[in-house]
Amino acid sequence: MKRKIIIDTDPGQDDAVAILLALASPDEIDVQGIVAVAGNVPLALNVKNALRVLELAGRPDVPVYAGCERPLRRRLVTAEHVHGDTGLDGPDLPEPSIRPQTQHGVDYLIDMIKTHAPGELTICALGPLTNLGMALAKAPEIAKRIGEIVLMGGGYFEGGNITPVAEFNIYVDPDAADIVFRSGVPIVVAPLDLSHMMQATPARLQRIRSLGNRAGQAVFEMLSFSERFDLKKYGTEGAPLHDPCVIAYLLQPNLFEGRRINVTIETGSELTMGMTVADYWGVTGRAHNCFFLRSGDAEGFYDLLTARLAKLP
Ligand code: BDR
Ligand code: CA
């Protein structure tokens, strides 16, 4: 069945690769629109980067909306140290000629969810959960109509990446994440435990580059740029690849393994702020609220990604 999705994102090199993977898979995925959120860099840059990625993919028809420019309650934390000053450093992508829509991204989300049949829309969240948290707070009735939220965020066995225990997307807006995880919407979580297995090794990046198309070259340049920080930090052969796990899960769920568990978000203590407290061993008795992807087949993942990127200009 073809899935209708909205991508909520802060592109970001790995977000960009996720968007390209979705656009390269039109038989399975119908991208209705993209909503930007403040995260890796401030909102205006993320909007511009979303437009750039659509032009790169030859898909200027996909509408882009600007969502929230700051977290619900906390000060915005950004990650230029990973993604560069533009948020999408690496390839030399031209200034976009397409423009964003004028409707606010949160209102777009609410309208789309209300005007689609219950269960019909999947939301793929690749950045802080501010837009979704805001939409659920503003129109709580949409919770029953969202088919699924598939999100990149959190981590448990792997620990955190922005603090010792918190992953960036959840840390930036833990209050929004808390709303989402308590919403009752079916949730699939692609955490650091999974994305750290998907190492973008030199051989895997070369395969993508040797596709010979402009998307392959751009992905090579993007990931070669964003890798440098993680390679130094982790000392591994390749850096983790986060956000494309969300789209790959939609395309080939059999590449991944996980279990239904309860995840509760830390919103009180500064020490552990944004931690995804994952009851993986079922010790609390708290009701399951998500499917938590713990591991995946990295070779299969890169085979899928490479084959799909080959279909783009
Ligand atoms: C997440 O944070 C961002 O920097 C990446 O784009 C990804 O969504 C990983 O922690
Ligand atoms: Ca992201």
PDB file of C-alpha atoms and ligand atoms in Angstrom:
ATOM      1  CA  MET A   1       0.000   0.000   0.000  1.00  0.00           C
ATOM      2  CA  LYS A   2       1.230   3.468  -0.884  1.00  0.00           C
ATOM      3  CA  ARG A   3       1.719   5.597   2.250  1.00  0.00           C
ATOM      4  CA  LYS A   4       0.827   9.274   2.335  1.00  0.00           C
ATOM      5  CA  ILE A   5       3.391  11.047   4.470  1.00  0.00           C
ATOM      6  CA  ILE A   6       4.272  14.506   5.733  1.00  0.00           C
ATOM      7  CA  ILE A   7       7.926  15.035   6.619  1.00  0.00           C
ATOM      8  CA  ASP A   8       8.567  17.266   9.644  1.00  0.00           C
ATOM      9  CA  THR A   9      12.248  18.145   9.545  1.00  0.00           C
ATOM     10  CA  ASP A  10      15.251  20.424  10.231  1.00  0.00           C
ATOM     11  CA  PRO A  11      17.475  19.653   7.236  1.00  0.00           C
ATOM     12  CA  GLY A  12      20.358  18.805   8.117  1.00  0.00           C
ATOM     13  CA  GLN A  13      22.441  16.492   5.897  1.00  0.00           C
ATOM     14  CA  ASP A  14      20.868  13.286   7.225  1.00  0.00           C
ATOM     15  CA  ASP A  15      17.377  14.823   6.996  1.00  0.00           C
ATOM     16  CA  ALA A  16      18.172  15.715   3.384  1.00  0.00           C
ATOM     17  CA  VAL A  17      19.139  12.117   2.635  1.00  0.00           C
ATOM     18  CA  ALA A  18      15.889  10.939   4.242  1.00  0.00           C
ATOM     19  CA  ILE A  19      13.864  13.351   2.093  1.00  0.00           C
ATOM     20  CA  LEU A  20      15.703  12.170  -1.032  1.00  0.00           C
ATOM     21  CA  LEU A  21      15.065   8.534  -0.107  1.00  0.00           C
ATOM     22  CA  ALA A  22      11.332   9.238   0.243  1.00  0.00           C
ATOM     23  CA  LEU A  23      11.146  11.151  -3.049  1.00  0.00           C
ATOM     24  CA  ALA A  24      13.047   8.357  -4.782  1.00  0.00           C
ATOM     25  CA  SER A  25      10.404   5.830  -3.700  1.00  0.00           C
ATOM     26  CA  PRO A  26       7.164   7.000  -5.379  1.00  0.00           C
ATOM     27  CA  ASP A  27       5.728   3.477  -5.662  1.00  0.00           C
ATOM     28  CA  GLU A  28       5.554   3.142  -1.885  1.00  0.00           C
ATOM     29  CA  ILE A  29       5.566   6.718  -0.564  1.00  0.00           C
ATOM     30  CA  ASP A  30       3.570   9.780  -1.525  1.00  0.00           C
ATOM     31  CA  VAL A  31       5.172  12.891   0.035  1.00  0.00           C
ATOM     32  CA  GLN A  32       2.322  15.332   0.629  1.00  0.00           C
ATOM     33  CA  GLY A  33       4.418  18.133   2.045  1.00  0.00           C
ATOM     34  CA  ILE A  34       7.381  19.134   4.150  1.00  0.00           C
ATOM     35  CA  VAL A  35       7.181  21.137   7.368  1.00  0.00           C
ATOM     36  CA  ALA A  36      10.345  22.723   8.721  1.00  0.00           C
ATOM     37  CA  VAL A  37      11.132  23.195  12.396  1.00  0.00           C
ATOM     38  CA  ALA A  38      13.912  24.942  14.285  1.00  0.00           C
ATOM     39  CA  GLY A  39      16.588  22.438  15.291  1.00  0.00           C
ATOM     40  CA  ASN A  40      19.939  21.786  13.673  1.00  0.00           C
ATOM     41  CA  VAL A  41      19.969  25.461  12.664  1.00  0.00           C
ATOM     42  CA  PRO A  42      17.365  28.253  13.009  1.00  0.00           C
ATOM     43  CA  LEU A  43      14.045  27.870  11.198  1.00  0.00           C
ATOM     44  CA  ALA A  44      14.688  30.163   8.207  1.00  0.00           C
ATOM     45  CA  LEU A  45      17.754  28.148   7.205  1.00  0.00           C
ATOM     46  CA  ASN A  46      15.918  24.847   7.594  1.00  0.00           C
ATOM     47  CA  VAL A  47      13.116  26.124   5.326  1.00  0.00           C
ATOM     48  CA  LYS A  48      15.667  27.167   2.716  1.00  0.00           C
ATOM     49  CA  ASN A  49      17.432  23.812   2.956  1.00  0.00           C
ATOM     50  CA  ALA A  50      14.161  21.918   2.447  1.00  0.00           C
ATOM     51  CA  LEU A  51      13.564  23.942  -0.731  1.00  0.00           C
ATOM     52  CA  ARG A  52      17.115  23.237  -1.894  1.00  0.00           C
ATOM     53  CA  VAL A  53      16.680  19.502  -1.403  1.00  0.00           C
ATOM     54  CA  LEU A  54      13.433  19.492  -3.390  1.00  0.00           C
ATOM     55  CA  GLU A  55      15.140  21.282  -6.278  1.00  0.00           C
ATOM     56  CA  LEU A  56      18.023  18.841  -6.101  1.00  0.00           C
ATOM     57  CA  ALA A  57      15.512  15.976  -6.401  1.00  0.00           C
ATOM     58  CA  GLY A  58      13.702  17.667  -9.284  1.00  0.00           C
ATOM     59  CA  ARG A  59      10.509  17.921  -7.162  1.00  0.00           C
ATOM     60  CA  PRO A  60       9.685  21.652  -6.829  1.00  0.00           C
ATOM     61  CA  ASP A  61       5.986  20.667  -6.711  1.00  0.00           C
ATOM     62  CA  VAL A  62       6.167  19.414  -3.094  1.00  0.00           C
ATOM     63  CA  PRO A  63       4.954  22.229  -0.789  1.00  0.00           C
ATOM     64  CA  VAL A  64       7.165  23.426   2.073  1.00  0.00           C
ATOM     65  CA  TYR A  65       5.777  25.070   5.229  1.00  0.00           C
ATOM     66  CA  ALA A  66       7.577  26.928   7.999  1.00  0.00           C
ATOM     67  CA  GLY A  67       6.629  25.620  11.433  1.00  0.00           C
ATOM     68  CA  CYS A  68       7.761  26.693  14.896  1.00  0.00           C
ATOM     69  CA  GLU A  69      10.841  28.834  15.305  1.00  0.00           C
ATOM     70  CA  ARG A  70      11.530  27.905  18.892  1.00  0.00           C
ATOM     71  CA  PRO A  71      10.798  25.030  21.303  1.00  0.00           C
ATOM     72  CA  LEU A  72       7.569  25.147  23.357  1.00  0.00           C
ATOM     73  CA  ARG A  73       9.217  26.231  26.599  1.00  0.00           C
ATOM     74  CA  ARG A  74      12.968  26.066  26.348  1.00  0.00           C
ATOM     75  CA  ARG A  75      15.587  28.157  24.599  1.00  0.00           C
ATOM     76  CA  LEU A  76      16.569  26.822  21.158  1.00  0.00           C
ATOM     77  CA  VAL A  77      19.754  24.732  21.047  1.00  0.00           C
ATOM     78  CA  THR A  78      21.286  24.298  17.580  1.00  0.00           C
ATOM     79  CA  ALA A  79      24.017  22.072  16.122  1.00  0.00           C
ATOM     80  CA  GLU A  80      26.131  24.104  13.696  1.00  0.00           C
ATOM     81  CA  HIS A  81      29.136  22.224  15.062  1.00  0.00           C
ATOM     82  CA  VAL A  82      27.812  19.132  13.261  1.00  0.00           C
ATOM     83  CA  HIS A  83      25.911  20.489  10.262  1.00  0.00           C
ATOM     84  CA  GLY A  84      27.865  23.683   9.450  1.00  0.00           C
ATOM     85  CA  ASP A  85      26.639  27.284   9.441  1.00  0.00           C
ATOM     86  CA  THR A  86      24.045  26.723   6.693  1.00  0.00           C
ATOM     87  CA  GLY A  87      22.813  23.488   8.304  1.00  0.00           C
ATOM     88  CA  LEU A  88      23.525  21.744   5.014  1.00  0.00           C
ATOM     89  CA  ASP A  89      27.228  22.338   4.443  1.00  0.00           C
ATOM     90  CA  GLY A  90      29.067  20.070   2.021  1.00  0.00           C
ATOM     91  CA  PRO A  91      27.652  20.333  -1.496  1.00  0.00           C
ATOM     92  CA  ASP A  92      27.422  23.668  -3.248  1.00  0.00           C
ATOM     93  CA  LEU A  93      23.648  23.774  -3.749  1.00  0.00           C
ATOM     94  CA  PRO A  94      22.239  26.884  -5.442  1.00  0.00           C
ATOM     95  CA  GLU A  95      19.902  29.355  -3.756  1.00  0.00           C
ATOM     96  CA  PRO A  96      16.404  27.889  -4.188  1.00  0.00           C
ATOM     97  CA  SER A  97      14.104  29.533  -6.693  1.00  0.00           C
ATOM     98  CA  ILE A  98      10.935  27.967  -5.245  1.00  0.00           C
ATOM     99  CA  ARG A  99       9.227  29.618  -2.255  1.00  0.00           C
ATOM    100  CA  PRO A 100       7.636  28.237   0.913  1.00  0.00           C
ATOM    101  CA  GLN A 101       3.861  28.328   1.433  1.00  0.00           C
ATOM    102  CA  THR A 102       2.392  31.099   3.571  1.00  0.00           C
ATOM    103  CA  GLN A 103       0.292  28.912   5.919  1.00  0.00           C
ATOM    104  CA  HIS A 104       1.960  28.121   9.261  1.00  0.00           C
ATOM    105  CA  GLY A 105       3.328  24.576   9.350  1.00  0.00           C
ATOM    106  CA  VAL A 106       1.375  23.670  12.496  1.00  0.00           C
ATOM    107  CA  ASP A 107      -1.928  24.727  10.904  1.00  0.00           C
ATOM    108  CA  TYR A 108      -1.006  22.814   7.755  1.00  0.00           C
ATOM    109  CA  LEU A 109      -0.430  19.683   9.844  1.00  0.00           C
ATOM    110  CA  ILE A 110      -3.760  20.096  11.629  1.00  0.00           C
ATOM    111  CA  ASP A 111      -5.664  20.747   8.375  1.00  0.00           C
ATOM    112  CA  MET A 112      -4.088  17.812   6.563  1.00  0.00           C
ATOM    113  CA  ILE A 113      -4.787  15.411   9.420  1.00  0.00           C
ATOM    114  CA  LYS A 114      -8.410  16.615   9.670  1.00  0.00           C
ATOM    115  CA  THR A 115      -9.080  16.415   5.951  1.00  0.00           C
ATOM    116  CA  HIS A 116      -7.661  12.917   5.505  1.00  0.00           C
ATOM    117  CA  ALA A 117      -9.444   9.779   6.622  1.00  0.00           C
ATOM    118  CA  PRO A 118      -8.493   8.548  10.091  1.00  0.00           C
ATOM    119  CA  GLY A 119      -5.312   6.506   9.796  1.00  0.00           C
ATOM    120  CA  GLU A 120      -4.498   7.709   6.298  1.00  0.00           C
ATOM    121  CA  LEU A 121      -1.581  10.042   7.063  1.00  0.00           C
ATOM    122  CA  THR A 122       1.805   9.075   8.451  1.00  0.00           C
ATOM    123  CA  ILE A 123       3.958  11.801   9.978  1.00  0.00           C
ATOM    124  CA  CYS A 124       7.715  11.284   9.649  1.00  0.00           C
ATOM    125  CA  ALA A 125       9.445  13.421  12.272  1.00  0.00           C
ATOM    126  CA  LEU A 126      13.152  13.981  11.697  1.00  0.00           C
ATOM    127  CA  GLY A 127      13.792  16.926  14.009  1.00  0.00           C
ATOM    128  CA  PRO A 128      12.642  18.296  17.369  1.00  0.00           C
ATOM    129  CA  LEU A 129       8.962  17.481  17.938  1.00  0.00           C
ATOM    130  CA  THR A 130       7.832  21.100  18.423  1.00  0.00           C
ATOM    131  CA  ASN A 131       5.422  21.248  15.451  1.00  0.00           C
ATOM    132  CA  LEU A 132       3.703  17.996  16.368  1.00  0.00           C
ATOM    133  CA  GLY A 133       3.568  18.886  20.062  1.00  0.00           C
ATOM    134  CA  MET A 134       2.031  22.244  19.185  1.00  0.00           C
ATOM    135  CA  ALA A 135      -0.471  20.673  16.760  1.00  0.00           C
ATOM    136  CA  LEU A 136      -1.565  18.110  19.367  1.00  0.00           C
ATOM    137  CA  ALA A 137      -1.914  20.848  22.014  1.00  0.00           C
ATOM    138  CA  LYS A 138      -3.893  23.104  19.704  1.00  0.00           C
ATOM    139  CA  ALA A 139      -6.162  20.420  18.235  1.00  0.00           C
ATOM    140  CA  PRO A 140      -6.074  17.354  20.515  1.00  0.00           C
ATOM    141  CA  GLU A 141      -8.794  15.700  18.407  1.00  0.00           C
ATOM    142  CA  ILE A 142      -6.221  15.014  15.652  1.00  0.00           C
ATOM    143  CA  ALA A 143      -4.531  12.359  17.808  1.00  0.00           C
ATOM    144  CA  LYS A 144      -7.169   9.797  16.872  1.00  0.00           C
ATOM    145  CA  ARG A 145      -6.794  10.538  13.156  1.00  0.00           C
ATOM    146  CA  ILE A 146      -3.003  10.210  12.708  1.00  0.00           C
ATOM    147  CA  GLY A 147      -2.131   6.817  11.242  1.00  0.00           C
ATOM    148  CA  GLU A 148       1.356   6.672  12.718  1.00  0.00           C
ATOM    149  CA  ILE A 149       4.226   8.907  13.777  1.00  0.00           C
ATOM    150  CA  VAL A 150       7.573   7.451  12.760  1.00  0.00           C
ATOM    151  CA  LEU A 151      10.286   9.511  14.406  1.00  0.00           C
ATOM    152  CA  MET A 152      14.038   9.694  14.735  1.00  0.00           C
ATOM    153  CA  GLY A 153      14.795  10.489  18.329  1.00  0.00           C
ATOM    154  CA  GLY A 154      16.006   9.212  21.645  1.00  0.00           C
ATOM    155  CA  GLY A 155      18.325   6.419  22.556  1.00  0.00           C
ATOM    156  CA  TYR A 156      18.634   3.987  25.392  1.00  0.00           C
ATOM    157  CA  PHE A 157      21.434   1.416  25.268  1.00  0.00           C
ATOM    158  CA  GLU A 158      23.599   3.840  23.272  1.00  0.00           C
ATOM    159  CA  GLY A 159      23.097   6.755  25.657  1.00  0.00           C
ATOM    160  CA  GLY A 160      22.796  10.289  24.302  1.00  0.00           C
ATOM    161  CA  ASN A 161      24.608  12.399  21.745  1.00  0.00           C
ATOM    162  CA  ILE A 162      24.000  15.976  22.953  1.00  0.00           C
ATOM    163  CA  THR A 163      24.245  15.114  26.661  1.00  0.00           C
ATOM    164  CA  PRO A 164      25.398  11.802  28.159  1.00  0.00           C
ATOM    165  CA  VAL A 165      21.777  10.613  28.236  1.00  0.00           C
ATOM    166  CA  ALA A 166      19.801  12.730  25.736  1.00  0.00           C
ATOM    167  CA  GLU A 167      19.557  12.582  21.958  1.00  0.00           C
ATOM    168  CA  PHE A 168      19.477  15.943  20.145  1.00  0.00           C
ATOM    169  CA  ASN A 169      15.907  15.959  18.739  1.00  0.00           C
ATOM    170  CA  ILE A 170      14.301  15.071  22.060  1.00  0.00           C
ATOM    171  CA  TYR A 171      16.663  17.298  24.071  1.00  0.00           C
ATOM    172  CA  VAL A 172      15.848  20.402  22.005  1.00  0.00           C
ATOM    173  CA  ASP A 173      12.142  20.162  22.850  1.00  0.00           C
ATOM    174  CA  PRO A 174      11.453  17.627  25.611  1.00  0.00           C
ATOM    175  CA  ASP A 175       8.094  19.259  26.403  1.00  0.00           C
ATOM    176  CA  ALA A 176       6.881  18.677  22.844  1.00  0.00           C
ATOM    177  CA  ALA A 177       8.256  15.130  22.898  1.00  0.00           C
ATOM    178  CA  ASP A 178       6.384  14.502  26.141  1.00  0.00           C
ATOM    179  CA  ILE A 179       3.104  15.580  24.507  1.00  0.00           C
ATOM    180  CA  VAL A 180       3.757  13.305  21.535  1.00  0.00           C
ATOM    181  CA  PHE A 181       4.659  10.243  23.610  1.00  0.00           C
ATOM    182  CA  ARG A 182       1.565  10.712  25.786  1.00  0.00           C
ATOM    183  CA  SER A 183      -0.775  11.348  22.831  1.00  0.00           C
ATOM    184  CA  GLY A 184      -1.918   7.799  22.197  1.00  0.00           C
ATOM    185  CA  VAL A 185      -0.921   8.059  18.519  1.00  0.00           C
ATOM    186  CA  PRO A 186       0.838   4.886  17.272  1.00  0.00           C
ATOM    187  CA  ILE A 187       4.575   5.733  17.362  1.00  0.00           C
ATOM    188  CA  VAL A 188       7.624   4.046  15.883  1.00  0.00           C
ATOM    189  CA  VAL A 189      10.947   5.239  17.320  1.00  0.00           C
ATOM    190  CA  ALA A 190      14.206   5.074  15.380  1.00  0.00           C
ATOM    191  CA  PRO A 191      16.685   5.844  18.206  1.00  0.00           C
ATOM    192  CA  LEU A 192      20.463   6.215  18.333  1.00  0.00           C
ATOM    193  CA  ASP A 193      20.646   2.494  19.177  1.00  0.00           C
ATOM    194  CA  LEU A 194      19.590   1.875  15.573  1.00  0.00           C
ATOM    195  CA  SER A 195      21.189   4.786  13.745  1.00  0.00           C
ATOM    196  CA  HIS A 196      24.605   4.107  15.243  1.00  0.00           C
ATOM    197  CA  MET A 197      24.566   0.723  13.514  1.00  0.00           C
ATOM    198  CA  MET A 198      24.082   2.349  10.116  1.00  0.00           C
ATOM    199  CA  GLN A 199      27.655   3.528   9.668  1.00  0.00           C
ATOM    200  CA  ALA A 200      28.374   5.577   6.556  1.00  0.00           C
ATOM    201  CA  THR A 201      31.735   3.929   5.887  1.00  0.00           C
ATOM    202  CA  PRO A 202      34.028   5.166   3.071  1.00  0.00           C
ATOM    203  CA  ALA A 203      33.056   2.140   0.922  1.00  0.00           C
ATOM    204  CA  ARG A 204      29.332   2.828   1.336  1.00  0.00           C
ATOM    205  CA  LEU A 205      29.773   6.526   0.538  1.00  0.00           C
ATOM    206  CA  GLN A 206      31.855   5.690  -2.537  1.00  0.00           C
ATOM    207  CA  ARG A 207      29.099   3.401  -3.824  1.00  0.00           C
ATOM    208  CA  ILE A 208      26.667   6.323  -3.570  1.00  0.00           C
ATOM    209  CA  ARG A 209      29.085   8.696  -5.269  1.00  0.00           C
ATOM    210  CA  SER A 210      29.745   6.272  -8.108  1.00  0.00           C
ATOM    211  CA  LEU A 211      26.048   6.280  -9.018  1.00  0.00           C
ATOM    212  CA  GLY A 212      27.149   9.227 -11.150  1.00  0.00           C
ATOM    213  CA  ASN A 213      23.939  11.288 -10.752  1.00  0.00           C
ATOM    214  CA  ARG A 214      23.740  14.683  -9.065  1.00  0.00           C
ATOM    215  CA  ALA A 215      21.801  13.314  -6.071  1.00  0.00           C
ATOM    216  CA  GLY A 216      24.481  10.675  -5.436  1.00  0.00           C
ATOM    217  CA  GLN A 217      27.242  13.261  -5.655  1.00  0.00           C
ATOM    218  CA  ALA A 218      25.378  15.652  -3.325  1.00  0.00           C
ATOM    219  CA  VAL A 219      24.700  12.897  -0.761  1.00  0.00           C
ATOM    220  CA  PHE A 220      28.366  11.935  -0.859  1.00  0.00           C
ATOM    221  CA  GLU A 221      29.382  15.541  -0.236  1.00  0.00           C
ATOM    222  CA  MET A 222      26.769  16.097   2.482  1.00  0.00           C
ATOM    223  CA  LEU A 223      27.636  12.992   4.478  1.00  0.00           C
ATOM    224  CA  SER A 224      31.383  13.453   4.001  1.00  0.00           C
ATOM    225  CA  PHE A 225      30.935  16.868   5.625  1.00  0.00           C
ATOM    226  CA  SER A 226      28.666  15.879   8.527  1.00  0.00           C
ATOM    227  CA  GLU A 227      30.723  12.726   9.242  1.00  0.00           C
ATOM    228  CA  ARG A 228      33.846  14.556  10.285  1.00  0.00           C
ATOM    229  CA  PHE A 229      32.471  15.487  13.716  1.00  0.00           C
ATOM    230  CA  ASP A 230      31.202  12.001  14.601  1.00  0.00           C
ATOM    231  CA  LEU A 231      34.252  10.168  13.247  1.00  0.00           C
ATOM    232  CA  LYS A 232      36.439  12.118  15.628  1.00  0.00           C
ATOM    233  CA  LYS A 233      33.983  11.687  18.488  1.00  0.00           C
ATOM    234  CA  TYR A 234      33.357   7.956  18.157  1.00  0.00           C
ATOM    235  CA  GLY A 235      36.544   6.765  16.420  1.00  0.00           C
ATOM    236  CA  THR A 236      34.537   4.444  14.156  1.00  0.00           C
ATOM    237  CA  GLU A 237      35.067   3.668  10.462  1.00  0.00           C
ATOM    238  CA  GLY A 238      31.868   5.468   9.481  1.00  0.00           C
ATOM    239  CA  ALA A 239      29.551   7.935  11.201  1.00  0.00           C
ATOM    240  CA  PRO A 240      25.995   7.070  12.293  1.00  0.00           C
ATOM    241  CA  LEU A 241      23.234   7.816   9.799  1.00  0.00           C
ATOM    242  CA  HIS A 242      20.070   8.842  11.643  1.00  0.00           C
ATOM    243  CA  ASP A 243      17.048  10.229   9.808  1.00  0.00           C
ATOM    244  CA  PRO A 244      17.013   7.965   6.705  1.00  0.00           C
ATOM    245  CA  CYS A 245      16.231   5.072   9.105  1.00  0.00           C
ATOM    246  CA  VAL A 246      12.697   6.488   9.388  1.00  0.00           C
ATOM    247  CA  ILE A 247      12.032   6.305   5.654  1.00  0.00           C
ATOM    248  CA  ALA A 248      13.833   2.967   5.267  1.00  0.00           C
ATOM    249  CA  TYR A 249      11.532   1.564   7.962  1.00  0.00           C
ATOM    250  CA  LEU A 250       8.495   2.562   5.885  1.00  0.00           C
ATOM    251  CA  LEU A 251      10.007   0.953   2.790  1.00  0.00           C
ATOM    252  CA  GLN A 252      11.402  -2.259   4.266  1.00  0.00           C
ATOM    253  CA  PRO A 253      10.319  -2.818   7.884  1.00  0.00           C
ATOM    254  CA  ASN A 254      11.816  -6.304   7.755  1.00  0.00           C
ATOM    255  CA  LEU A 255      15.288  -4.712   7.862  1.00  0.00           C
ATOM    256  CA  PHE A 256      14.633  -3.672  11.465  1.00  0.00           C
ATOM    257  CA  GLU A 257      14.038  -5.297  14.831  1.00  0.00           C
ATOM    258  CA  GLY A 258      12.355  -3.829  17.860  1.00  0.00           C
ATOM    259  CA  ARG A 259       9.680  -4.281  20.470  1.00  0.00           C
ATOM    260  CA  ARG A 260       6.661  -2.529  21.868  1.00  0.00           C
ATOM    261  CA  ILE A 261       7.606  -0.698  25.051  1.00  0.00           C
ATOM    262  CA  ASN A 262       6.885   2.386  27.136  1.00  0.00           C
ATOM    263  CA  VAL A 263       9.027   5.454  26.619  1.00  0.00           C
ATOM    264  CA  THR A 264       8.645   8.404  29.000  1.00  0.00           C
ATOM    265  CA  ILE A 265      10.429  11.703  28.461  1.00  0.00           C
ATOM    266  CA  GLU A 266      12.431  13.459  31.180  1.00  0.00           C
ATOM    267  CA  THR A 267      11.212  17.063  31.407  1.00  0.00           C
ATOM    268  CA  GLY A 268      12.161  17.928  34.996  1.00  0.00           C
ATOM    269  CA  SER A 269      15.806  17.378  35.839  1.00  0.00           C
ATOM    270  CA  GLU A 270      18.438  19.469  34.020  1.00  0.00           C
ATOM    271  CA  LEU A 271      20.937  16.651  34.528  1.00  0.00           C
ATOM    272  CA  THR A 272      18.909  14.154  32.493  1.00  0.00           C
ATOM    273  CA  MET A 273      16.703  16.580  30.490  1.00  0.00           C
ATOM    274  CA  GLY A 274      15.309  15.006  27.314  1.00  0.00           C
ATOM    275  CA  MET A 275      16.261  11.447  28.238  1.00  0.00           C
ATOM    276  CA  THR A 276      14.018   8.825  26.660  1.00  0.00           C
ATOM    277  CA  VAL A 277      13.423   6.576  29.647  1.00  0.00           C
ATOM    278  CA  ALA A 278      12.807   3.359  27.741  1.00  0.00           C
ATOM    279  CA  ASP A 279      11.278   0.524  29.740  1.00  0.00           C
ATOM    280  CA  TYR A 280      12.847  -2.078  27.460  1.00  0.00           C
ATOM    281  CA  TRP A 281      12.600  -4.846  30.060  1.00  0.00           C
ATOM    282  CA  GLY A 282       9.051  -4.051  31.126  1.00  0.00           C
ATOM    283  CA  VAL A 283       9.870  -3.345  34.755  1.00  0.00           C
ATOM    284  CA  THR A 284       7.484  -0.432  35.351  1.00  0.00           C
ATOM    285  CA  GLY A 285       4.147  -1.775  34.200  1.00  0.00           C
ATOM    286  CA  ARG A 286       3.618   1.471  32.262  1.00  0.00           C
ATOM    287  CA  ALA A 287       1.488   1.002  29.164  1.00  0.00           C
ATOM    288  CA  HIS A 288       3.314   0.493  25.859  1.00  0.00           C
ATOM    289  CA  ASN A 289       3.267   3.677  23.788  1.00  0.00           C
ATOM    290  CA  CYS A 290       5.693   2.953  20.955  1.00  0.00           C
ATOM    291  CA  PHE A 291       7.524   0.412  18.845  1.00  0.00           C
ATOM    292  CA  PHE A 292      11.210   0.949  19.657  1.00  0.00           C
ATOM    293  CA  LEU A 293      13.634  -0.103  16.914  1.00  0.00           C
ATOM    294  CA  ARG A 294      16.714  -1.448  18.609  1.00  0.00           C
ATOM    295  CA  SER A 295      18.697  -2.784  15.669  1.00  0.00           C
ATOM    296  CA  GLY A 296      18.794  -3.198  11.916  1.00  0.00           C
ATOM    297  CA  ASP A 297      20.573  -4.718   8.939  1.00  0.00           C
ATOM    298  CA  ALA A 298      23.138  -2.103   7.873  1.00  0.00           C
ATOM    299  CA  GLU A 299      24.077  -3.806   4.562  1.00  0.00           C
ATOM    300  CA  GLY A 300      20.416  -4.115   3.599  1.00  0.00           C
ATOM    301  CA  PHE A 301      19.825  -0.496   4.602  1.00  0.00           C
ATOM    302  CA  TYR A 302      22.673   0.835   2.415  1.00  0.00           C
ATOM    303  CA  ASP A 303      21.648  -1.432  -0.486  1.00  0.00           C
ATOM    304  CA  LEU A 304      18.153   0.072  -0.308  1.00  0.00           C
ATOM    305  CA  LEU A 305      19.412   3.648   0.032  1.00  0.00           C
ATOM    306  CA  THR A 306      21.877   3.312  -2.840  1.00  0.00           C
ATOM    307  CA  ALA A 307      19.396   1.633  -5.185  1.00  0.00           C
ATOM    308  CA  ARG A 308      16.774   4.307  -4.520  1.00  0.00           C
ATOM    309  CA  LEU A 309      19.141   7.280  -4.856  1.00  0.00           C
ATOM    310  CA  ALA A 310      20.053   5.901  -8.291  1.00  0.00           C
ATOM    311  CA  LYS A 311      16.523   6.715  -9.428  1.00  0.00           C
ATOM    312  CA  LEU A 312      16.935  10.472  -8.826  1.00  0.00           C
ATOM    313  CA  PRO A 313      18.344  13.028 -11.276  1.00  0.00           C
TER     314      PRO A 313
HETATM  315  C1  BDR B   1      19.346  13.882  15.091  1.00  0.00           C
HETATM  316  O1  BDR B   1      19.843  15.181  15.360  1.00  0.00           O
HETATM  317  C2  BDR B   1      20.095  15.862  14.180  1.00  0.00           C
HETATM  318  O2  BDR B   1      21.295  16.544  14.253  1.00  0.00           O
HETATM  319  C3  BDR B   1      20.039  14.859  13.068  1.00  0.00           C
HETATM  320  O3  BDR B   1      19.532  15.446  11.891  1.00  0.00           O
HETATM  321  C4  BDR B   1      19.114  13.793  13.596  1.00  0.00           C
HETATM  322  O4  BDR B   1      17.761  14.094  13.319  1.00  0.00           O
HETATM  323  C5  BDR B   1      20.321  12.854  15.618  1.00  0.00           C
HETATM  324  O5  BDR B   1      20.468  12.993  16.990  1.00  0.00           O
HETATM  325 CA    CA B   2      17.143  15.852  11.785  1.00  0.00          CA
END
